[in-house]
Amino acid sequence: MWGNVALVAAGGFCGAIARYYISKKMGERFQSSVPYGTLTVNLTGCFLLGLLIGGDWGKPDLLLLAGTGFMGALTTFSTLQLELVGLARKSRYRALIGYITASYVLGIGLSYIGYCVGRAI
């Protein structure tokens, strides 16, 4: 039990740092109403989790460390939702629709591509 908790915590620690770093760098690089940092980490996480699951590397320790821990902290559904509300409150509807579309359509697509790549490896 505590070993599993430690794996999730270690992965989560690394994923949270990666999310912060990527989001910060993307925010500095792209000044836009669309939060490209969150979009980038969420889409990256979709692909990587699809790859992990599709690869059928079924080792429970790897799934806890990389899947639950790292990807769980790297991606952020709550930030996505908060940013969508912020765009709506600012009446930036074009950015809102683009962000929703990119997040969900590309997220599902990248998860599937990752899964297929994982299966092929």
PDB file of N, CA and C in Angstrom, residues 7-103:
ATOM      1  N   LEU A   7       4.887   5.650  -5.178  1.00  0.00           N
ATOM      2  CA  LEU A   7       5.000   5.723  -6.634  1.00  0.00           C
ATOM      3  C   LEU A   7       4.133   6.848  -7.203  1.00  0.00           C
ATOM      4  N   VAL A   8       2.899   6.933  -6.741  1.00  0.00           N
ATOM      5  CA  VAL A   8       2.001   7.990  -7.214  1.00  0.00           C
ATOM      6  C   VAL A   8       2.544   9.362  -6.803  1.00  0.00           C
ATOM      7  N   ALA A   9       3.039   9.465  -5.589  1.00  0.00           N
ATOM      8  CA  ALA A   9       3.579  10.742  -5.112  1.00  0.00           C
ATOM      9  C   ALA A   9       4.807  11.166  -5.914  1.00  0.00           C
ATOM     10  N   ALA A  10       5.708  10.241  -6.189  1.00  0.00           N
ATOM     11  CA  ALA A  10       6.911  10.574  -6.963  1.00  0.00           C
ATOM     12  C   ALA A  10       6.537  11.002  -8.385  1.00  0.00           C
ATOM     13  N   GLY A  11       5.644  10.260  -9.011  1.00  0.00           N
ATOM     14  CA  GLY A  11       5.192  10.637 -10.348  1.00  0.00           C
ATOM     15  C   GLY A  11       4.461  11.962 -10.339  1.00  0.00           C
ATOM     16  N   GLY A  12       3.629  12.171  -9.333  1.00  0.00           N
ATOM     17  CA  GLY A  12       2.882  13.422  -9.213  1.00  0.00           C
ATOM     18  C   GLY A  12       3.786  14.621  -9.004  1.00  0.00           C
ATOM     19  N   PHE A  13       4.829  14.436  -8.208  1.00  0.00           N
ATOM     20  CA  PHE A  13       5.800  15.505  -7.976  1.00  0.00           C
ATOM     21  C   PHE A  13       6.439  15.929  -9.295  1.00  0.00           C
ATOM     22  N   CYS A  14       6.889  14.955 -10.054  1.00  0.00           N
ATOM     23  CA  CYS A  14       7.546  15.246 -11.342  1.00  0.00           C
ATOM     24  C   CYS A  14       6.559  15.824 -12.357  1.00  0.00           C
ATOM     25  N   GLY A  15       5.341  15.291 -12.384  1.00  0.00           N
ATOM     26  CA  GLY A  15       4.330  15.790 -13.307  1.00  0.00           C
ATOM     27  C   GLY A  15       3.922  17.220 -12.993  1.00  0.00           C
ATOM     28  N   ALA A  16       3.809  17.557 -11.705  1.00  0.00           N
ATOM     29  CA  ALA A  16       3.437  18.918 -11.324  1.00  0.00           C
ATOM     30  C   ALA A  16       4.528  19.910 -11.711  1.00  0.00           C
ATOM     31  N   ILE A  17       5.771  19.531 -11.523  1.00  0.00           N
ATOM     32  CA  ILE A  17       6.881  20.407 -11.916  1.00  0.00           C
ATOM     33  C   ILE A  17       6.895  20.581 -13.433  1.00  0.00           C
ATOM     34  N   ALA A  18       6.703  19.494 -14.160  1.00  0.00           N
ATOM     35  CA  ALA A  18       6.672  19.572 -15.622  1.00  0.00           C
ATOM     36  C   ALA A  18       5.534  20.473 -16.083  1.00  0.00           C
ATOM     37  N   ARG A  19       4.367  20.329 -15.468  1.00  0.00           N
ATOM     38  CA  ARG A  19       3.223  21.162 -15.842  1.00  0.00           C
ATOM     39  C   ARG A  19       3.511  22.635 -15.597  1.00  0.00           C
ATOM     40  N   TYR A  20       4.060  22.939 -14.453  1.00  0.00           N
ATOM     41  CA  TYR A  20       4.377  24.329 -14.131  1.00  0.00           C
ATOM     42  C   TYR A  20       5.370  24.901 -15.138  1.00  0.00           C
ATOM     43  N   TYR A  21       6.426  24.170 -15.405  1.00  0.00           N
ATOM     44  CA  TYR A  21       7.475  24.639 -16.307  1.00  0.00           C
ATOM     45  C   TYR A  21       6.941  24.837 -17.733  1.00  0.00           C
ATOM     46  N   ILE A  22       6.237  23.835 -18.251  1.00  0.00           N
ATOM     47  CA  ILE A  22       5.708  23.914 -19.620  1.00  0.00           C
ATOM     48  C   ILE A  22       4.684  25.036 -19.735  1.00  0.00           C
ATOM     49  N   SER A  23       3.782  25.130 -18.775  1.00  0.00           N
ATOM     50  CA  SER A  23       2.754  26.174 -18.815  1.00  0.00           C
ATOM     51  C   SER A  23       3.377  27.566 -18.764  1.00  0.00           C
ATOM     52  N   LYS A  24       4.368  27.719 -17.905  1.00  0.00           N
ATOM     53  CA  LYS A  24       5.042  29.016 -17.780  1.00  0.00           C
ATOM     54  C   LYS A  24       5.751  29.389 -19.079  1.00  0.00           C
ATOM     55  N   LYS A  25       6.500  28.464 -19.656  1.00  0.00           N
ATOM     56  CA  LYS A  25       7.236  28.736 -20.894  1.00  0.00           C
ATOM     57  C   LYS A  25       6.283  29.022 -22.054  1.00  0.00           C
ATOM     58  N   MET A  26       5.214  28.263 -22.158  1.00  0.00           N
ATOM     59  CA  MET A  26       4.250  28.473 -23.237  1.00  0.00           C
ATOM     60  C   MET A  26       3.554  29.824 -23.068  1.00  0.00           C
ATOM     61  N   GLY A  27       3.235  30.187 -21.838  1.00  0.00           N
ATOM     62  CA  GLY A  27       2.607  31.474 -21.569  1.00  0.00           C
ATOM     63  C   GLY A  27       3.513  32.641 -21.928  1.00  0.00           C
ATOM     64  N   GLU A  28       4.806  32.476 -21.688  1.00  0.00           N
ATOM     65  CA  GLU A  28       5.773  33.516 -22.046  1.00  0.00           C
ATOM     66  C   GLU A  28       5.933  33.619 -23.561  1.00  0.00           C
ATOM     67  N   ARG A  29       5.910  32.485 -24.221  1.00  0.00           N
ATOM     68  CA  ARG A  29       6.156  32.453 -25.668  1.00  0.00           C
ATOM     69  C   ARG A  29       4.955  32.916 -26.487  1.00  0.00           C
ATOM     70  N   PHE A  30       3.754  32.511 -26.068  1.00  0.00           N
ATOM     71  CA  PHE A  30       2.547  32.827 -26.825  1.00  0.00           C
ATOM     72  C   PHE A  30       1.627  33.704 -25.985  1.00  0.00           C
ATOM     73  N   GLN A  31       1.616  34.979 -26.258  1.00  0.00           N
ATOM     74  CA  GLN A  31       0.719  35.909 -25.579  1.00  0.00           C
ATOM     75  C   GLN A  31      -0.618  35.859 -26.297  1.00  0.00           C
ATOM     76  N   SER A  32      -1.594  35.205 -25.691  1.00  0.00           N
ATOM     77  CA  SER A  32      -2.877  34.995 -26.343  1.00  0.00           C
ATOM     78  C   SER A  32      -3.958  34.804 -25.294  1.00  0.00           C
ATOM     79  N   SER A  33      -5.207  34.988 -25.708  1.00  0.00           N
ATOM     80  CA  SER A  33      -6.310  34.699 -24.793  1.00  0.00           C
ATOM     81  C   SER A  33      -6.488  33.195 -24.615  1.00  0.00           C
ATOM     82  N   VAL A  34      -5.970  32.402 -25.562  1.00  0.00           N
ATOM     83  CA  VAL A  34      -6.031  30.942 -25.434  1.00  0.00           C
ATOM     84  C   VAL A  34      -4.883  30.500 -24.527  1.00  0.00           C
ATOM     85  N   PRO A  35      -5.185  29.766 -23.466  1.00  0.00           N
ATOM     86  CA  PRO A  35      -4.133  29.299 -22.555  1.00  0.00           C
ATOM     87  C   PRO A  35      -3.366  28.111 -23.155  1.00  0.00           C
ATOM     88  N   TYR A  36      -2.378  28.416 -23.985  1.00  0.00           N
ATOM     89  CA  TYR A  36      -1.638  27.377 -24.688  1.00  0.00           C
ATOM     90  C   TYR A  36      -0.845  26.463 -23.754  1.00  0.00           C
ATOM     91  N   GLY A  37      -0.450  26.950 -22.600  1.00  0.00           N
ATOM     92  CA  GLY A  37       0.280  26.100 -21.659  1.00  0.00           C
ATOM     93  C   GLY A  37      -0.564  24.934 -21.180  1.00  0.00           C
ATOM     94  N   THR A  38      -1.768  25.223 -20.740  1.00  0.00           N
ATOM     95  CA  THR A  38      -2.666  24.166 -20.276  1.00  0.00           C
ATOM     96  C   THR A  38      -3.042  23.242 -21.427  1.00  0.00           C
ATOM     97  N   LEU A  39      -3.309  23.828 -22.587  1.00  0.00           N
ATOM     98  CA  LEU A  39      -3.650  23.020 -23.758  1.00  0.00           C
ATOM     99  C   LEU A  39      -2.507  22.060 -24.087  1.00  0.00           C
ATOM    100  N   THR A  40      -1.284  22.554 -24.053  1.00  0.00           N
ATOM    101  CA  THR A  40      -0.120  21.723 -24.372  1.00  0.00           C
ATOM    102  C   THR A  40       0.044  20.570 -23.394  1.00  0.00           C
ATOM    103  N   VAL A  41      -0.031  20.853 -22.099  1.00  0.00           N
ATOM    104  CA  VAL A  41       0.169  19.767 -21.129  1.00  0.00           C
ATOM    105  C   VAL A  41      -0.974  18.763 -21.181  1.00  0.00           C
ATOM    106  N   ASN A  42      -2.193  19.241 -21.408  1.00  0.00           N
ATOM    107  CA  ASN A  42      -3.320  18.309 -21.470  1.00  0.00           C
ATOM    108  C   ASN A  42      -3.245  17.417 -22.706  1.00  0.00           C
ATOM    109  N   LEU A  43      -2.904  17.987 -23.854  1.00  0.00           N
ATOM    110  CA  LEU A  43      -2.807  17.181 -25.070  1.00  0.00           C
ATOM    111  C   LEU A  43      -1.614  16.226 -25.006  1.00  0.00           C
ATOM    112  N   THR A  44      -0.509  16.693 -24.453  1.00  0.00           N
ATOM    113  CA  THR A  44       0.658  15.813 -24.270  1.00  0.00           C
ATOM    114  C   THR A  44       0.303  14.649 -23.360  1.00  0.00           C
ATOM    115  N   GLY A  45      -0.392  14.950 -22.278  1.00  0.00           N
ATOM    116  CA  GLY A  45      -0.811  13.899 -21.353  1.00  0.00           C
ATOM    117  C   GLY A  45      -1.758  12.902 -22.006  1.00  0.00           C
ATOM    118  N   CYS A  46      -2.658  13.377 -22.862  1.00  0.00           N
ATOM    119  CA  CYS A  46      -3.568  12.475 -23.584  1.00  0.00           C
ATOM    120  C   CYS A  46      -2.776  11.485 -24.429  1.00  0.00           C
ATOM    121  N   PHE A  47      -1.821  12.005 -25.195  1.00  0.00           N
ATOM    122  CA  PHE A  47      -1.021  11.139 -26.052  1.00  0.00           C
ATOM    123  C   PHE A  47      -0.201  10.149 -25.212  1.00  0.00           C
ATOM    124  N   LEU A  48       0.468  10.638 -24.187  1.00  0.00           N
ATOM    125  CA  LEU A  48       1.335   9.771 -23.382  1.00  0.00           C
ATOM    126  C   LEU A  48       0.552   8.700 -22.638  1.00  0.00           C
ATOM    127  N   LEU A  49      -0.612   9.047 -22.128  1.00  0.00           N
ATOM    128  CA  LEU A  49      -1.426   8.037 -21.438  1.00  0.00           C
ATOM    129  C   LEU A  49      -1.947   7.001 -22.427  1.00  0.00           C
ATOM    130  N   GLY A  50      -2.350   7.451 -23.619  1.00  0.00           N
ATOM    131  CA  GLY A  50      -2.747   6.499 -24.669  1.00  0.00           C
ATOM    132  C   GLY A  50      -1.604   5.572 -25.028  1.00  0.00           C
ATOM    133  N   LEU A  51      -0.403   6.132 -25.145  1.00  0.00           N
ATOM    134  CA  LEU A  51       0.788   5.346 -25.447  1.00  0.00           C
ATOM    135  C   LEU A  51       1.063   4.312 -24.355  1.00  0.00           C
ATOM    136  N   LEU A  52       0.955   4.744 -23.115  1.00  0.00           N
ATOM    137  CA  LEU A  52       1.195   3.847 -21.978  1.00  0.00           C
ATOM    138  C   LEU A  52       0.189   2.703 -21.948  1.00  0.00           C
ATOM    139  N   ILE A  53      -1.055   3.015 -22.133  1.00  0.00           N
ATOM    140  CA  ILE A  53      -2.104   1.987 -22.103  1.00  0.00           C
ATOM    141  C   ILE A  53      -2.032   1.111 -23.349  1.00  0.00           C
ATOM    142  N   GLY A  54      -1.848   1.740 -24.502  1.00  0.00           N
ATOM    143  CA  GLY A  54      -1.775   0.987 -25.752  1.00  0.00           C
ATOM    144  C   GLY A  54      -0.582   0.062 -25.811  1.00  0.00           C
ATOM    145  N   GLY A  55       0.518   0.454 -25.161  1.00  0.00           N
ATOM    146  CA  GLY A  55       1.720  -0.380 -25.143  1.00  0.00           C
ATOM    147  C   GLY A  55       1.545  -1.633 -24.323  1.00  0.00           C
ATOM    148  N   ASP A  56       0.455  -1.694 -23.564  1.00  0.00           N
ATOM    149  CA  ASP A  56       0.155  -2.867 -22.749  1.00  0.00           C
ATOM    150  C   ASP A  56       1.364  -3.283 -21.922  1.00  0.00           C
ATOM    151  N   TRP A  57       2.001  -2.257 -21.374  1.00  0.00           N
ATOM    152  CA  TRP A  57       3.147  -2.524 -20.509  1.00  0.00           C
ATOM    153  C   TRP A  57       2.670  -2.847 -19.113  1.00  0.00           C
ATOM    154  N   GLY A  58       1.463  -3.265 -18.976  1.00  0.00           N
ATOM    155  CA  GLY A  58       0.711  -3.623 -17.807  1.00  0.00           C
ATOM    156  C   GLY A  58       1.383  -3.785 -16.469  1.00  0.00           C
ATOM    157  N   LYS A  59       2.563  -3.287 -16.287  1.00  0.00           N
ATOM    158  CA  LYS A  59       3.189  -3.368 -14.970  1.00  0.00           C
ATOM    159  C   LYS A  59       2.479  -2.367 -14.056  1.00  0.00           C
ATOM    160  N   PRO A  60       1.872  -2.860 -12.997  1.00  0.00           N
ATOM    161  CA  PRO A  60       1.118  -1.958 -12.121  1.00  0.00           C
ATOM    162  C   PRO A  60       1.969  -0.802 -11.579  1.00  0.00           C
ATOM    163  N   ASP A  61       3.241  -1.058 -11.298  1.00  0.00           N
ATOM    164  CA  ASP A  61       4.094   0.005 -10.771  1.00  0.00           C
ATOM    165  C   ASP A  61       4.274   1.129 -11.791  1.00  0.00           C
ATOM    166  N   LEU A  62       4.445   0.769 -13.058  1.00  0.00           N
ATOM    167  CA  LEU A  62       4.607   1.778 -14.107  1.00  0.00           C
ATOM    168  C   LEU A  62       3.324   2.575 -14.296  1.00  0.00           C
ATOM    169  N   LEU A  63       2.195   1.894 -14.245  1.00  0.00           N
ATOM    170  CA  LEU A  63       0.918   2.597 -14.381  1.00  0.00           C
ATOM    171  C   LEU A  63       0.684   3.566 -13.223  1.00  0.00           C
ATOM    172  N   LEU A  64       1.068   3.164 -12.022  1.00  0.00           N
ATOM    173  CA  LEU A  64       0.916   4.058 -10.871  1.00  0.00           C
ATOM    174  C   LEU A  64       1.862   5.250 -10.966  1.00  0.00           C
ATOM    175  N   LEU A  65       3.109   5.002 -11.297  1.00  0.00           N
ATOM    176  CA  LEU A  65       4.111   6.061 -11.369  1.00  0.00           C
ATOM    177  C   LEU A  65       3.829   7.019 -12.532  1.00  0.00           C
ATOM    178  N   ALA A  66       3.731   6.468 -13.731  1.00  0.00           N
ATOM    179  CA  ALA A  66       3.613   7.300 -14.932  1.00  0.00           C
ATOM    180  C   ALA A  66       2.170   7.699 -15.233  1.00  0.00           C
ATOM    181  N   GLY A  67       1.241   6.756 -15.129  1.00  0.00           N
ATOM    182  CA  GLY A  67      -0.146   7.036 -15.476  1.00  0.00           C
ATOM    183  C   GLY A  67      -0.868   7.855 -14.420  1.00  0.00           C
ATOM    184  N   THR A  68      -1.002   7.303 -13.233  1.00  0.00           N
ATOM    185  CA  THR A  68      -1.741   7.986 -12.177  1.00  0.00           C
ATOM    186  C   THR A  68      -0.959   9.177 -11.634  1.00  0.00           C
ATOM    187  N   GLY A  69       0.312   8.976 -11.336  1.00  0.00           N
ATOM    188  CA  GLY A  69       1.115  10.039 -10.733  1.00  0.00           C
ATOM    189  C   GLY A  69       1.497  11.137 -11.699  1.00  0.00           C
ATOM    190  N   PHE A  70       2.376  10.805 -12.654  1.00  0.00           N
ATOM    191  CA  PHE A  70       2.913  11.830 -13.553  1.00  0.00           C
ATOM    192  C   PHE A  70       1.828  12.451 -14.417  1.00  0.00           C
ATOM    193  N   MET A  71       1.081  11.623 -15.158  1.00  0.00           N
ATOM    194  CA  MET A  71       0.071  12.170 -16.055  1.00  0.00           C
ATOM    195  C   MET A  71      -1.072  12.828 -15.283  1.00  0.00           C
ATOM    196  N   GLY A  72      -1.380  12.285 -14.121  1.00  0.00           N
ATOM    197  CA  GLY A  72      -2.431  12.892 -13.302  1.00  0.00           C
ATOM    198  C   GLY A  72      -2.079  14.302 -12.864  1.00  0.00           C
ATOM    199  N   ALA A  73      -0.803  14.535 -12.556  1.00  0.00           N
ATOM    200  CA  ALA A  73      -0.373  15.872 -12.141  1.00  0.00           C
ATOM    201  C   ALA A  73      -0.041  16.760 -13.337  1.00  0.00           C
ATOM    202  N   LEU A  74       0.426  16.161 -14.419  1.00  0.00           N
ATOM    203  CA  LEU A  74       0.761  16.934 -15.613  1.00  0.00           C
ATOM    204  C   LEU A  74      -0.492  17.559 -16.224  1.00  0.00           C
ATOM    205  N   THR A  75      -1.529  16.771 -16.365  1.00  0.00           N
ATOM    206  CA  THR A  75      -2.763  17.261 -16.977  1.00  0.00           C
ATOM    207  C   THR A  75      -3.649  17.865 -15.904  1.00  0.00           C
ATOM    208  N   THR A  76      -4.545  18.741 -16.314  1.00  0.00           N
ATOM    209  CA  THR A  76      -5.346  19.417 -15.316  1.00  0.00           C
ATOM    210  C   THR A  76      -6.730  19.778 -15.851  1.00  0.00           C
ATOM    211  N   PHE A  77      -7.684  18.994 -15.474  1.00  0.00           N
ATOM    212  CA  PHE A  77      -9.063  19.221 -15.904  1.00  0.00           C
ATOM    213  C   PHE A  77      -9.646  20.455 -15.210  1.00  0.00           C
ATOM    214  N   SER A  78      -9.327  20.654 -13.945  1.00  0.00           N
ATOM    215  CA  SER A  78      -9.891  21.785 -13.214  1.00  0.00           C
ATOM    216  C   SER A  78      -9.392  23.114 -13.773  1.00  0.00           C
ATOM    217  N   THR A  79      -8.115  23.201 -14.138  1.00  0.00           N
ATOM    218  CA  THR A  79      -7.599  24.430 -14.726  1.00  0.00           C
ATOM    219  C   THR A  79      -8.253  24.684 -16.075  1.00  0.00           C
ATOM    220  N   LEU A  80      -8.429  23.637 -16.861  1.00  0.00           N
ATOM    221  CA  LEU A  80      -9.116  23.768 -18.145  1.00  0.00           C
ATOM    222  C   LEU A  80     -10.487  24.398 -17.936  1.00  0.00           C
ATOM    223  N   GLN A  81     -11.250  23.874 -17.013  1.00  0.00           N
ATOM    224  CA  GLN A  81     -12.607  24.376 -16.767  1.00  0.00           C
ATOM    225  C   GLN A  81     -12.585  25.826 -16.291  1.00  0.00           C
ATOM    226  N   LEU A  82     -11.660  26.152 -15.398  1.00  0.00           N
ATOM    227  CA  LEU A  82     -11.552  27.517 -14.890  1.00  0.00           C
ATOM    228  C   LEU A  82     -11.189  28.485 -16.015  1.00  0.00           C
ATOM    229  N   GLU A  83     -10.293  28.079 -16.887  1.00  0.00           N
ATOM    230  CA  GLU A  83      -9.915  28.934 -18.014  1.00  0.00           C
ATOM    231  C   GLU A  83     -11.070  29.105 -18.996  1.00  0.00           C
ATOM    232  N   LEU A  84     -11.863  28.078 -19.184  1.00  0.00           N
ATOM    233  CA  LEU A  84     -13.044  28.195 -20.044  1.00  0.00           C
ATOM    234  C   LEU A  84     -14.043  29.195 -19.463  1.00  0.00           C
ATOM    235  N   VAL A  85     -14.250  29.139 -18.169  1.00  0.00           N
ATOM    236  CA  VAL A  85     -15.144  30.100 -17.516  1.00  0.00           C
ATOM    237  C   VAL A  85     -14.583  31.515 -17.675  1.00  0.00           C
ATOM    238  N   GLY A  86     -13.269  31.660 -17.514  1.00  0.00           N
ATOM    239  CA  GLY A  86     -12.648  32.969 -17.679  1.00  0.00           C
ATOM    240  C   GLY A  86     -12.836  33.532 -19.081  1.00  0.00           C
ATOM    241  N   LEU A  87     -12.688  32.693 -20.090  1.00  0.00           N
ATOM    242  CA  LEU A  87     -12.909  33.144 -21.466  1.00  0.00           C
ATOM    243  C   LEU A  87     -14.365  33.552 -21.685  1.00  0.00           C
ATOM    244  N   ALA A  88     -15.290  32.781 -21.122  1.00  0.00           N
ATOM    245  CA  ALA A  88     -16.711  33.113 -21.251  1.00  0.00           C
ATOM    246  C   ALA A  88     -17.028  34.436 -20.556  1.00  0.00           C
ATOM    247  N   ARG A  89     -16.474  34.647 -19.379  1.00  0.00           N
ATOM    248  CA  ARG A  89     -16.723  35.888 -18.637  1.00  0.00           C
ATOM    249  C   ARG A  89     -16.177  37.104 -19.368  1.00  0.00           C
ATOM    250  N   LYS A  90     -15.113  36.914 -20.137  1.00  0.00           N
ATOM    251  CA  LYS A  90     -14.517  38.010 -20.909  1.00  0.00           C
ATOM    252  C   LYS A  90     -15.140  38.127 -22.303  1.00  0.00           C
ATOM    253  N   SER A  91     -16.166  37.321 -22.566  1.00  0.00           N
ATOM    254  CA  SER A  91     -16.858  37.291 -23.864  1.00  0.00           C
ATOM    255  C   SER A  91     -15.912  37.002 -25.021  1.00  0.00           C
ATOM    256  N   ARG A  92     -14.938  36.166 -24.800  1.00  0.00           N
ATOM    257  CA  ARG A  92     -14.006  35.749 -25.857  1.00  0.00           C
ATOM    258  C   ARG A  92     -14.485  34.408 -26.407  1.00  0.00           C
ATOM    259  N   TYR A  93     -15.610  34.463 -27.091  1.00  0.00           N
ATOM    260  CA  TYR A  93     -16.297  33.248 -27.509  1.00  0.00           C
ATOM    261  C   TYR A  93     -15.558  32.462 -28.589  1.00  0.00           C
ATOM    262  N   ARG A  94     -14.889  33.148 -29.479  1.00  0.00           N
ATOM    263  CA  ARG A  94     -14.128  32.449 -30.513  1.00  0.00           C
ATOM    264  C   ARG A  94     -12.986  31.647 -29.858  1.00  0.00           C
ATOM    265  N   ALA A  95     -12.281  32.265 -28.939  1.00  0.00           N
ATOM    266  CA  ALA A  95     -11.206  31.571 -28.227  1.00  0.00           C
ATOM    267  C   ALA A  95     -11.779  30.428 -27.382  1.00  0.00           C
ATOM    268  N   LEU A  96     -12.928  30.665 -26.765  1.00  0.00           N
ATOM    269  CA  LEU A  96     -13.597  29.645 -25.955  1.00  0.00           C
ATOM    270  C   LEU A  96     -13.941  28.411 -26.783  1.00  0.00           C
ATOM    271  N   ILE A  97     -14.557  28.623 -27.920  1.00  0.00           N
ATOM    272  CA  ILE A  97     -14.948  27.498 -28.784  1.00  0.00           C
ATOM    273  C   ILE A  97     -13.713  26.779 -29.319  1.00  0.00           C
ATOM    274  N   GLY A  98     -12.702  27.544 -29.720  1.00  0.00           N
ATOM    275  CA  GLY A  98     -11.464  26.928 -30.211  1.00  0.00           C
ATOM    276  C   GLY A  98     -10.770  26.109 -29.138  1.00  0.00           C
ATOM    277  N   TYR A  99     -10.759  26.633 -27.925  1.00  0.00           N
ATOM    278  CA  TYR A  99     -10.104  25.944 -26.805  1.00  0.00           C
ATOM    279  C   TYR A  99     -10.854  24.657 -26.439  1.00  0.00           C
ATOM    280  N   ILE A 100     -12.173  24.744 -26.394  1.00  0.00           N
ATOM    281  CA  ILE A 100     -12.979  23.543 -26.112  1.00  0.00           C
ATOM    282  C   ILE A 100     -12.738  22.493 -27.192  1.00  0.00           C
ATOM    283  N   THR A 101     -12.819  22.919 -28.434  1.00  0.00           N
ATOM    284  CA  THR A 101     -12.651  21.995 -29.559  1.00  0.00           C
ATOM    285  C   THR A 101     -11.267  21.354 -29.535  1.00  0.00           C
ATOM    286  N   ALA A 102     -10.248  22.177 -29.401  1.00  0.00           N
ATOM    287  CA  ALA A 102      -8.879  21.646 -29.379  1.00  0.00           C
ATOM    288  C   ALA A 102      -8.686  20.698 -28.204  1.00  0.00           C
ATOM    289  N   SER A 103      -9.187  21.082 -27.041  1.00  0.00           N
ATOM    290  CA  SER A 103      -8.985  20.251 -25.848  1.00  0.00           C
ATOM    291  C   SER A 103      -9.649  18.890 -25.974  1.00  0.00           C
TER     292      SER A 103
END
